[in-house]
Amino acid sequence: MNFHNFYQKWNEQLHKLIHQLCESTPSKDEELNHLVNKVMDHYVEYYRVKANAAKNDVLAVFAATWCTTLERSLHWIAGWRPTTAFHLVYTEASLRFETQIVDILRGHRSGDLGDLSPAQFRRVSELQCETVQEENAISAELAKWQACNIVLDGTSDLVGLGMDVERKMERLVAILEKADHLRLKTAKSLVELLTPYQAVEFLIAAVQLQFGVRNWGVDYDRRSRT
């Protein structure tokens, strides 16, 4: 199965998993943890298959023909930017806090993302700073890779300056693996510091954003072809 077909089936299964999250019972931590782990395992499988695809043809993975034009325009090194996850947490927490502020002032606790503790906010902030540093380091590595010019000789064969083409592609694969590792590590770190209920809300919001961007992209591509 090529990666395009894998992605279609993987995306279909993700829809089913998120439906299960939406239907879950907030008070049952064991059930919530089980569903959260299923979603995270699903993403682990995605990155495992993606890594194998990159080793076979890393440029095809960067081209990401299974994605819409809009999705590709938002990519950071062939995928979502890890720091987006923190903006999502802050946005969801703020929206829920605003709708529950009266209850919170009365001492009622919702237990959702609008009810993050000071310790949780502090850890989210620390993780964000760490992730920004790692993002910048990987971006700098990609920029350095791009600066190693490749030119064409008279026979139209690629000639690498400082390294041959095969080694250059291997280096690009390594950079992509670092980016994907950071994406997965960021998601796992956030899920681990949240309560089961909060983790479910975070994953639902993240995947709904992913689905929303994809749906907008599909609509845009359809209209651009007419």
PDB file of C-alpha atoms in Angstrom:
ATOM      1  CA  MET A   1       0.000   0.000   0.000  1.00  0.00           C
ATOM      2  CA  ASN A   2       1.409   3.427  -0.956  1.00  0.00           C
ATOM      3  CA  PHE A   3       1.296   6.277   1.524  1.00  0.00           C
ATOM      4  CA  HIS A   4      -1.569   8.025  -0.270  1.00  0.00           C
ATOM      5  CA  ASN A   5      -3.831   4.986   0.224  1.00  0.00           C
ATOM      6  CA  PHE A   6      -2.597   4.516   3.775  1.00  0.00           C
ATOM      7  CA  TYR A   7      -3.414   8.125   4.612  1.00  0.00           C
ATOM      8  CA  GLN A   8      -6.967   7.811   3.323  1.00  0.00           C
ATOM      9  CA  LYS A   9      -7.627   4.737   5.467  1.00  0.00           C
ATOM     10  CA  TRP A  10      -5.809   6.271   8.435  1.00  0.00           C
ATOM     11  CA  ASN A  11      -7.916   9.433   8.179  1.00  0.00           C
ATOM     12  CA  GLU A  12     -11.125   7.407   8.053  1.00  0.00           C
ATOM     13  CA  GLN A  13     -10.129   5.589  11.232  1.00  0.00           C
ATOM     14  CA  LEU A  14      -9.281   8.907  12.900  1.00  0.00           C
ATOM     15  CA  HIS A  15     -12.850  10.082  12.262  1.00  0.00           C
ATOM     16  CA  LYS A  16     -14.129   6.991  14.075  1.00  0.00           C
ATOM     17  CA  LEU A  17     -11.773   7.495  17.017  1.00  0.00           C
ATOM     18  CA  ILE A  18     -12.743  11.128  17.468  1.00  0.00           C
ATOM     19  CA  HIS A  19     -16.423  10.154  17.346  1.00  0.00           C
ATOM     20  CA  GLN A  20     -15.673   7.767  20.235  1.00  0.00           C
ATOM     21  CA  LEU A  21     -14.004  10.594  22.153  1.00  0.00           C
ATOM     22  CA  CYS A  22     -16.995  12.865  21.608  1.00  0.00           C
ATOM     23  CA  GLU A  23     -19.332  10.130  22.886  1.00  0.00           C
ATOM     24  CA  SER A  24     -17.207   9.270  25.941  1.00  0.00           C
ATOM     25  CA  THR A  25     -18.300   9.813  29.546  1.00  0.00           C
ATOM     26  CA  PRO A  26     -16.362  12.678  31.222  1.00  0.00           C
ATOM     27  CA  SER A  27     -16.464  11.097  34.688  1.00  0.00           C
ATOM     28  CA  LYS A  28     -14.918   7.770  33.675  1.00  0.00           C
ATOM     29  CA  ASP A  29     -11.143   8.338  33.733  1.00  0.00           C
ATOM     30  CA  GLU A  30     -10.297   4.748  32.829  1.00  0.00           C
ATOM     31  CA  GLU A  31     -12.457   4.917  29.712  1.00  0.00           C
ATOM     32  CA  LEU A  32     -11.032   8.314  28.769  1.00  0.00           C
ATOM     33  CA  ASN A  33      -7.432   7.160  29.226  1.00  0.00           C
ATOM     34  CA  HIS A  34      -8.107   4.137  27.038  1.00  0.00           C
ATOM     35  CA  LEU A  35      -9.524   6.307  24.235  1.00  0.00           C
ATOM     36  CA  VAL A  36      -6.729   8.880  24.520  1.00  0.00           C
ATOM     37  CA  ASN A  37      -4.143   6.097  24.235  1.00  0.00           C
ATOM     38  CA  LYS A  38      -5.924   4.722  21.162  1.00  0.00           C
ATOM     39  CA  VAL A  39      -5.750   8.113  19.455  1.00  0.00           C
ATOM     40  CA  MET A  40      -2.090   8.606  20.366  1.00  0.00           C
ATOM     41  CA  ASP A  41      -1.231   5.087  19.141  1.00  0.00           C
ATOM     42  CA  HIS A  42      -2.995   5.954  15.888  1.00  0.00           C
ATOM     43  CA  TYR A  43      -0.689   8.947  15.446  1.00  0.00           C
ATOM     44  CA  VAL A  44       2.355   6.844  16.323  1.00  0.00           C
ATOM     45  CA  GLU A  45       1.378   4.487  13.504  1.00  0.00           C
ATOM     46  CA  TYR A  46       1.010   7.433  11.124  1.00  0.00           C
ATOM     47  CA  TYR A  47       4.536   8.658  11.815  1.00  0.00           C
ATOM     48  CA  ARG A  48       5.950   5.144  11.601  1.00  0.00           C
ATOM     49  CA  VAL A  49       4.524   4.613   8.122  1.00  0.00           C
ATOM     50  CA  LYS A  50       5.437   8.155   7.100  1.00  0.00           C
ATOM     51  CA  ALA A  51       9.066   7.555   8.134  1.00  0.00           C
ATOM     52  CA  ASN A  52       9.231   4.451   5.956  1.00  0.00           C
ATOM     53  CA  ALA A  53       7.703   6.358   3.037  1.00  0.00           C
ATOM     54  CA  ALA A  54      10.282   9.137   3.469  1.00  0.00           C
ATOM     55  CA  LYS A  55      13.147   6.659   3.310  1.00  0.00           C
ATOM     56  CA  ASN A  56      11.798   5.448  -0.041  1.00  0.00           C
ATOM     57  CA  ASP A  57      11.069   8.926  -1.473  1.00  0.00           C
ATOM     58  CA  VAL A  58      11.498  11.885   0.859  1.00  0.00           C
ATOM     59  CA  LEU A  59      10.659  14.457  -1.832  1.00  0.00           C
ATOM     60  CA  ALA A  60       7.284  12.789  -2.393  1.00  0.00           C
ATOM     61  CA  VAL A  61       6.560  13.099   1.333  1.00  0.00           C
ATOM     62  CA  PHE A  62       7.415  16.809   1.223  1.00  0.00           C
ATOM     63  CA  ALA A  63       5.190  17.204  -1.847  1.00  0.00           C
ATOM     64  CA  ALA A  64       2.336  15.570   0.136  1.00  0.00           C
ATOM     65  CA  THR A  65      -0.004  15.032  -2.798  1.00  0.00           C
ATOM     66  CA  TRP A  66      -2.511  13.401  -0.403  1.00  0.00           C
ATOM     67  CA  CYS A  67      -3.042  16.822   1.191  1.00  0.00           C
ATOM     68  CA  THR A  68      -4.971  19.770  -0.161  1.00  0.00           C
ATOM     69  CA  THR A  69      -3.342  22.964  -1.405  1.00  0.00           C
ATOM     70  CA  LEU A  70      -4.400  24.757   1.778  1.00  0.00           C
ATOM     71  CA  GLU A  71      -2.937  22.051   4.006  1.00  0.00           C
ATOM     72  CA  ARG A  72       0.384  22.141   2.169  1.00  0.00           C
ATOM     73  CA  SER A  73       0.516  25.940   2.458  1.00  0.00           C
ATOM     74  CA  LEU A  74       0.393  25.578   6.259  1.00  0.00           C
ATOM     75  CA  HIS A  75       3.030  22.861   6.501  1.00  0.00           C
ATOM     76  CA  TRP A  76       6.237  23.252   8.456  1.00  0.00           C
ATOM     77  CA  ILE A  77       8.697  20.593   7.236  1.00  0.00           C
ATOM     78  CA  ALA A  78       5.993  18.334   5.768  1.00  0.00           C
ATOM     79  CA  GLY A  79       3.568  18.564   8.664  1.00  0.00           C
ATOM     80  CA  TRP A  80       1.945  20.743  11.304  1.00  0.00           C
ATOM     81  CA  ARG A  81       4.051  23.160  13.335  1.00  0.00           C
ATOM     82  CA  PRO A  82       4.440  21.767  16.889  1.00  0.00           C
ATOM     83  CA  THR A  83       3.916  25.121  18.625  1.00  0.00           C
ATOM     84  CA  THR A  84       0.413  25.235  17.117  1.00  0.00           C
ATOM     85  CA  ALA A  85      -0.613  22.790  19.847  1.00  0.00           C
ATOM     86  CA  PHE A  86       0.125  25.351  22.556  1.00  0.00           C
ATOM     87  CA  HIS A  87      -1.880  28.078  20.832  1.00  0.00           C
ATOM     88  CA  LEU A  88      -4.751  25.594  20.662  1.00  0.00           C
ATOM     89  CA  VAL A  89      -4.547  24.839  24.395  1.00  0.00           C
ATOM     90  CA  TYR A  90      -4.499  28.550  25.281  1.00  0.00           C
ATOM     91  CA  THR A  91      -7.406  29.306  22.942  1.00  0.00           C
ATOM     92  CA  GLU A  92      -9.568  26.441  24.194  1.00  0.00           C
ATOM     93  CA  ALA A  93      -8.752  27.240  27.825  1.00  0.00           C
ATOM     94  CA  SER A  94      -9.620  30.916  27.321  1.00  0.00           C
ATOM     95  CA  LEU A  95     -12.931  30.197  25.573  1.00  0.00           C
ATOM     96  CA  ARG A  96     -14.054  27.772  28.257  1.00  0.00           C
ATOM     97  CA  PHE A  97     -12.922  30.049  31.075  1.00  0.00           C
ATOM     98  CA  GLU A  98     -14.922  32.961  29.665  1.00  0.00           C
ATOM     99  CA  THR A  99     -18.119  30.900  29.494  1.00  0.00           C
ATOM    100  CA  GLN A 100     -17.646  29.529  33.028  1.00  0.00           C
ATOM    101  CA  ILE A 101     -16.228  32.547  34.848  1.00  0.00           C
ATOM    102  CA  VAL A 102     -19.332  33.052  37.021  1.00  0.00           C
ATOM    103  CA  ASP A 103     -19.301  29.425  38.170  1.00  0.00           C
ATOM    104  CA  ILE A 104     -15.546  29.576  38.767  1.00  0.00           C
ATOM    105  CA  LEU A 105     -15.925  32.688  40.952  1.00  0.00           C
ATOM    106  CA  ARG A 106     -18.543  30.790  42.920  1.00  0.00           C
ATOM    107  CA  GLY A 107     -16.072  28.005  43.538  1.00  0.00           C
ATOM    108  CA  HIS A 108     -17.465  25.483  41.091  1.00  0.00           C
ATOM    109  CA  ARG A 109     -14.844  23.513  39.142  1.00  0.00           C
ATOM    110  CA  SER A 110     -15.565  22.164  35.659  1.00  0.00           C
ATOM    111  CA  GLY A 111     -12.444  20.016  35.330  1.00  0.00           C
ATOM    112  CA  ASP A 112     -12.149  20.866  31.617  1.00  0.00           C
ATOM    113  CA  LEU A 113      -9.529  22.931  29.736  1.00  0.00           C
ATOM    114  CA  GLY A 114     -11.022  26.098  31.199  1.00  0.00           C
ATOM    115  CA  ASP A 115     -10.034  24.790  34.615  1.00  0.00           C
ATOM    116  CA  LEU A 116      -6.273  24.423  34.131  1.00  0.00           C
ATOM    117  CA  SER A 117      -4.336  24.792  37.371  1.00  0.00           C
ATOM    118  CA  PRO A 118      -1.488  27.306  37.815  1.00  0.00           C
ATOM    119  CA  ALA A 119       0.948  24.382  37.807  1.00  0.00           C
ATOM    120  CA  GLN A 120      -0.465  23.147  34.502  1.00  0.00           C
ATOM    121  CA  PHE A 121      -0.229  26.609  32.927  1.00  0.00           C
ATOM    122  CA  ARG A 122       3.354  26.901  34.125  1.00  0.00           C
ATOM    123  CA  ARG A 123       4.275  23.538  32.627  1.00  0.00           C
ATOM    124  CA  VAL A 124       2.522  24.373  29.321  1.00  0.00           C
ATOM    125  CA  SER A 125       4.546  27.597  29.158  1.00  0.00           C
ATOM    126  CA  GLU A 126       7.786  25.727  29.866  1.00  0.00           C
ATOM    127  CA  LEU A 127       7.012  23.144  27.201  1.00  0.00           C
ATOM    128  CA  GLN A 128       6.208  25.888  24.710  1.00  0.00           C
ATOM    129  CA  CYS A 129       9.596  27.558  25.287  1.00  0.00           C
ATOM    130  CA  GLU A 130      11.391  24.225  24.899  1.00  0.00           C
ATOM    131  CA  THR A 131       9.464  23.432  21.723  1.00  0.00           C
ATOM    132  CA  VAL A 132      10.169  26.844  20.182  1.00  0.00           C
ATOM    133  CA  GLN A 133      13.889  26.262  20.699  1.00  0.00           C
ATOM    134  CA  GLU A 134      13.720  22.822  19.096  1.00  0.00           C
ATOM    135  CA  GLU A 135      11.624  24.146  16.200  1.00  0.00           C
ATOM    136  CA  ASN A 136      14.168  26.894  15.562  1.00  0.00           C
ATOM    137  CA  ALA A 137      17.056  24.418  15.644  1.00  0.00           C
ATOM    138  CA  ILE A 138      15.366  22.126  13.111  1.00  0.00           C
ATOM    139  CA  SER A 139      14.430  25.092  10.895  1.00  0.00           C
ATOM    140  CA  ALA A 140      18.062  26.232  10.965  1.00  0.00           C
ATOM    141  CA  GLU A 141      19.177  22.728  10.012  1.00  0.00           C
ATOM    142  CA  LEU A 142      16.792  22.715   7.051  1.00  0.00           C
ATOM    143  CA  ALA A 143      18.011  26.179   5.991  1.00  0.00           C
ATOM    144  CA  LYS A 144      21.577  24.908   6.097  1.00  0.00           C
ATOM    145  CA  TRP A 145      20.559  21.888   3.998  1.00  0.00           C
ATOM    146  CA  GLN A 146      18.921  24.195   1.444  1.00  0.00           C
ATOM    147  CA  ALA A 147      22.038  26.372   1.323  1.00  0.00           C
ATOM    148  CA  CYS A 148      24.080  23.386   0.091  1.00  0.00           C
ATOM    149  CA  ASN A 149      23.378  24.171  -3.569  1.00  0.00           C
ATOM    150  CA  ILE A 150      22.752  21.481  -6.121  1.00  0.00           C
ATOM    151  CA  VAL A 151      23.487  22.337  -9.747  1.00  0.00           C
ATOM    152  CA  LEU A 152      23.008  20.610 -13.051  1.00  0.00           C
ATOM    153  CA  ASP A 153      25.954  19.674 -15.230  1.00  0.00           C
ATOM    154  CA  GLY A 154      25.904  19.363 -19.026  1.00  0.00           C
ATOM    155  CA  THR A 155      24.410  15.857 -18.907  1.00  0.00           C
ATOM    156  CA  SER A 156      21.560  16.970 -16.636  1.00  0.00           C
ATOM    157  CA  ASP A 157      22.887  14.784 -13.805  1.00  0.00           C
ATOM    158  CA  LEU A 158      22.626  16.258 -10.320  1.00  0.00           C
ATOM    159  CA  VAL A 159      25.950  17.207  -8.860  1.00  0.00           C
ATOM    160  CA  GLY A 160      26.064  17.814  -5.116  1.00  0.00           C
ATOM    161  CA  LEU A 161      28.332  20.538  -3.782  1.00  0.00           C
ATOM    162  CA  GLY A 162      30.005  19.159  -0.649  1.00  0.00           C
ATOM    163  CA  MET A 163      27.979  15.943  -0.660  1.00  0.00           C
ATOM    164  CA  ASP A 164      26.443  13.681  -3.278  1.00  0.00           C
ATOM    165  CA  VAL A 165      22.711  13.577  -3.930  1.00  0.00           C
ATOM    166  CA  GLU A 166      22.143  10.348  -2.029  1.00  0.00           C
ATOM    167  CA  ARG A 167      23.744  11.705   1.115  1.00  0.00           C
ATOM    168  CA  LYS A 168      21.808  14.948   0.715  1.00  0.00           C
ATOM    169  CA  MET A 169      18.507  13.066   0.560  1.00  0.00           C
ATOM    170  CA  GLU A 170      19.490  11.005   3.604  1.00  0.00           C
ATOM    171  CA  ARG A 171      20.117  14.235   5.481  1.00  0.00           C
ATOM    172  CA  LEU A 172      16.698  15.554   4.466  1.00  0.00           C
ATOM    173  CA  VAL A 173      15.114  12.342   5.745  1.00  0.00           C
ATOM    174  CA  ALA A 174      16.884  12.865   9.083  1.00  0.00           C
ATOM    175  CA  ILE A 175      15.590  16.439   9.310  1.00  0.00           C
ATOM    176  CA  LEU A 176      12.040  15.276   8.586  1.00  0.00           C
ATOM    177  CA  GLU A 177      12.349  12.568  11.240  1.00  0.00           C
ATOM    178  CA  LYS A 178      13.411  15.204  13.791  1.00  0.00           C
ATOM    179  CA  ALA A 179      10.419  17.374  12.880  1.00  0.00           C
ATOM    180  CA  ASP A 180       7.986  14.455  13.148  1.00  0.00           C
ATOM    181  CA  HIS A 181       9.565  13.350  16.427  1.00  0.00           C
ATOM    182  CA  LEU A 182       9.005  16.860  17.804  1.00  0.00           C
ATOM    183  CA  ARG A 183       5.396  16.865  16.621  1.00  0.00           C
ATOM    184  CA  LEU A 184       4.672  13.566  18.358  1.00  0.00           C
ATOM    185  CA  LYS A 185       6.660  14.458  21.482  1.00  0.00           C
ATOM    186  CA  THR A 186       4.774  17.744  21.818  1.00  0.00           C
ATOM    187  CA  ALA A 187       1.370  16.057  21.588  1.00  0.00           C
ATOM    188  CA  LYS A 188       2.392  13.361  24.074  1.00  0.00           C
ATOM    189  CA  SER A 189       3.803  15.891  26.542  1.00  0.00           C
ATOM    190  CA  LEU A 190       0.621  17.948  26.508  1.00  0.00           C
ATOM    191  CA  VAL A 191      -1.619  14.910  26.898  1.00  0.00           C
ATOM    192  CA  GLU A 192       0.464  13.704  29.845  1.00  0.00           C
ATOM    193  CA  LEU A 193       0.199  16.968  31.800  1.00  0.00           C
ATOM    194  CA  LEU A 194      -3.567  17.218  31.287  1.00  0.00           C
ATOM    195  CA  THR A 195      -6.232  15.287  33.152  1.00  0.00           C
ATOM    196  CA  PRO A 196      -7.979  12.542  31.119  1.00  0.00           C
ATOM    197  CA  TYR A 197     -10.983  14.814  30.524  1.00  0.00           C
ATOM    198  CA  GLN A 198      -8.778  17.732  29.489  1.00  0.00           C
ATOM    199  CA  ALA A 199      -6.720  15.455  27.221  1.00  0.00           C
ATOM    200  CA  VAL A 200      -9.903  14.327  25.473  1.00  0.00           C
ATOM    201  CA  GLU A 201     -10.951  17.946  24.929  1.00  0.00           C
ATOM    202  CA  PHE A 202      -7.519  18.834  23.593  1.00  0.00           C
ATOM    203  CA  LEU A 203      -7.473  15.928  21.130  1.00  0.00           C
ATOM    204  CA  ILE A 204     -11.006  16.648  19.942  1.00  0.00           C
ATOM    205  CA  ALA A 205     -10.124  20.308  19.342  1.00  0.00           C
ATOM    206  CA  ALA A 206      -6.858  19.399  17.586  1.00  0.00           C
ATOM    207  CA  VAL A 207      -8.429  16.862  15.265  1.00  0.00           C
ATOM    208  CA  GLN A 208     -11.449  19.044  14.528  1.00  0.00           C
ATOM    209  CA  LEU A 209      -9.021  21.791  13.513  1.00  0.00           C
ATOM    210  CA  GLN A 210      -7.229  19.268  11.295  1.00  0.00           C
ATOM    211  CA  PHE A 211     -10.518  18.153   9.733  1.00  0.00           C
ATOM    212  CA  GLY A 212     -11.675  21.743   9.318  1.00  0.00           C
ATOM    213  CA  VAL A 213      -8.542  22.801   7.451  1.00  0.00           C
ATOM    214  CA  ARG A 214      -8.816  19.733   5.250  1.00  0.00           C
ATOM    215  CA  ASN A 215     -12.481  20.381   4.434  1.00  0.00           C
ATOM    216  CA  TRP A 216     -11.741  24.019   3.577  1.00  0.00           C
ATOM    217  CA  GLY A 217      -8.864  22.845   1.420  1.00  0.00           C
ATOM    218  CA  VAL A 218     -10.997  20.293  -0.421  1.00  0.00           C
ATOM    219  CA  ASP A 219     -13.611  22.960  -1.114  1.00  0.00           C
ATOM    220  CA  TYR A 220     -10.973  25.446  -2.306  1.00  0.00           C
ATOM    221  CA  ASP A 221      -9.320  22.919  -4.620  1.00  0.00           C
ATOM    222  CA  ARG A 222     -12.706  21.925  -6.041  1.00  0.00           C
ATOM    223  CA  ARG A 223     -13.628  25.547  -6.777  1.00  0.00           C
ATOM    224  CA  SER A 224     -10.216  26.326  -8.268  1.00  0.00           C
ATOM    225  CA  ARG A 225     -10.631  23.520 -10.796  1.00  0.00           C
ATOM    226  CA  THR A 226     -13.997  24.776 -12.067  1.00  0.00           C
TER     227      THR A 226
END
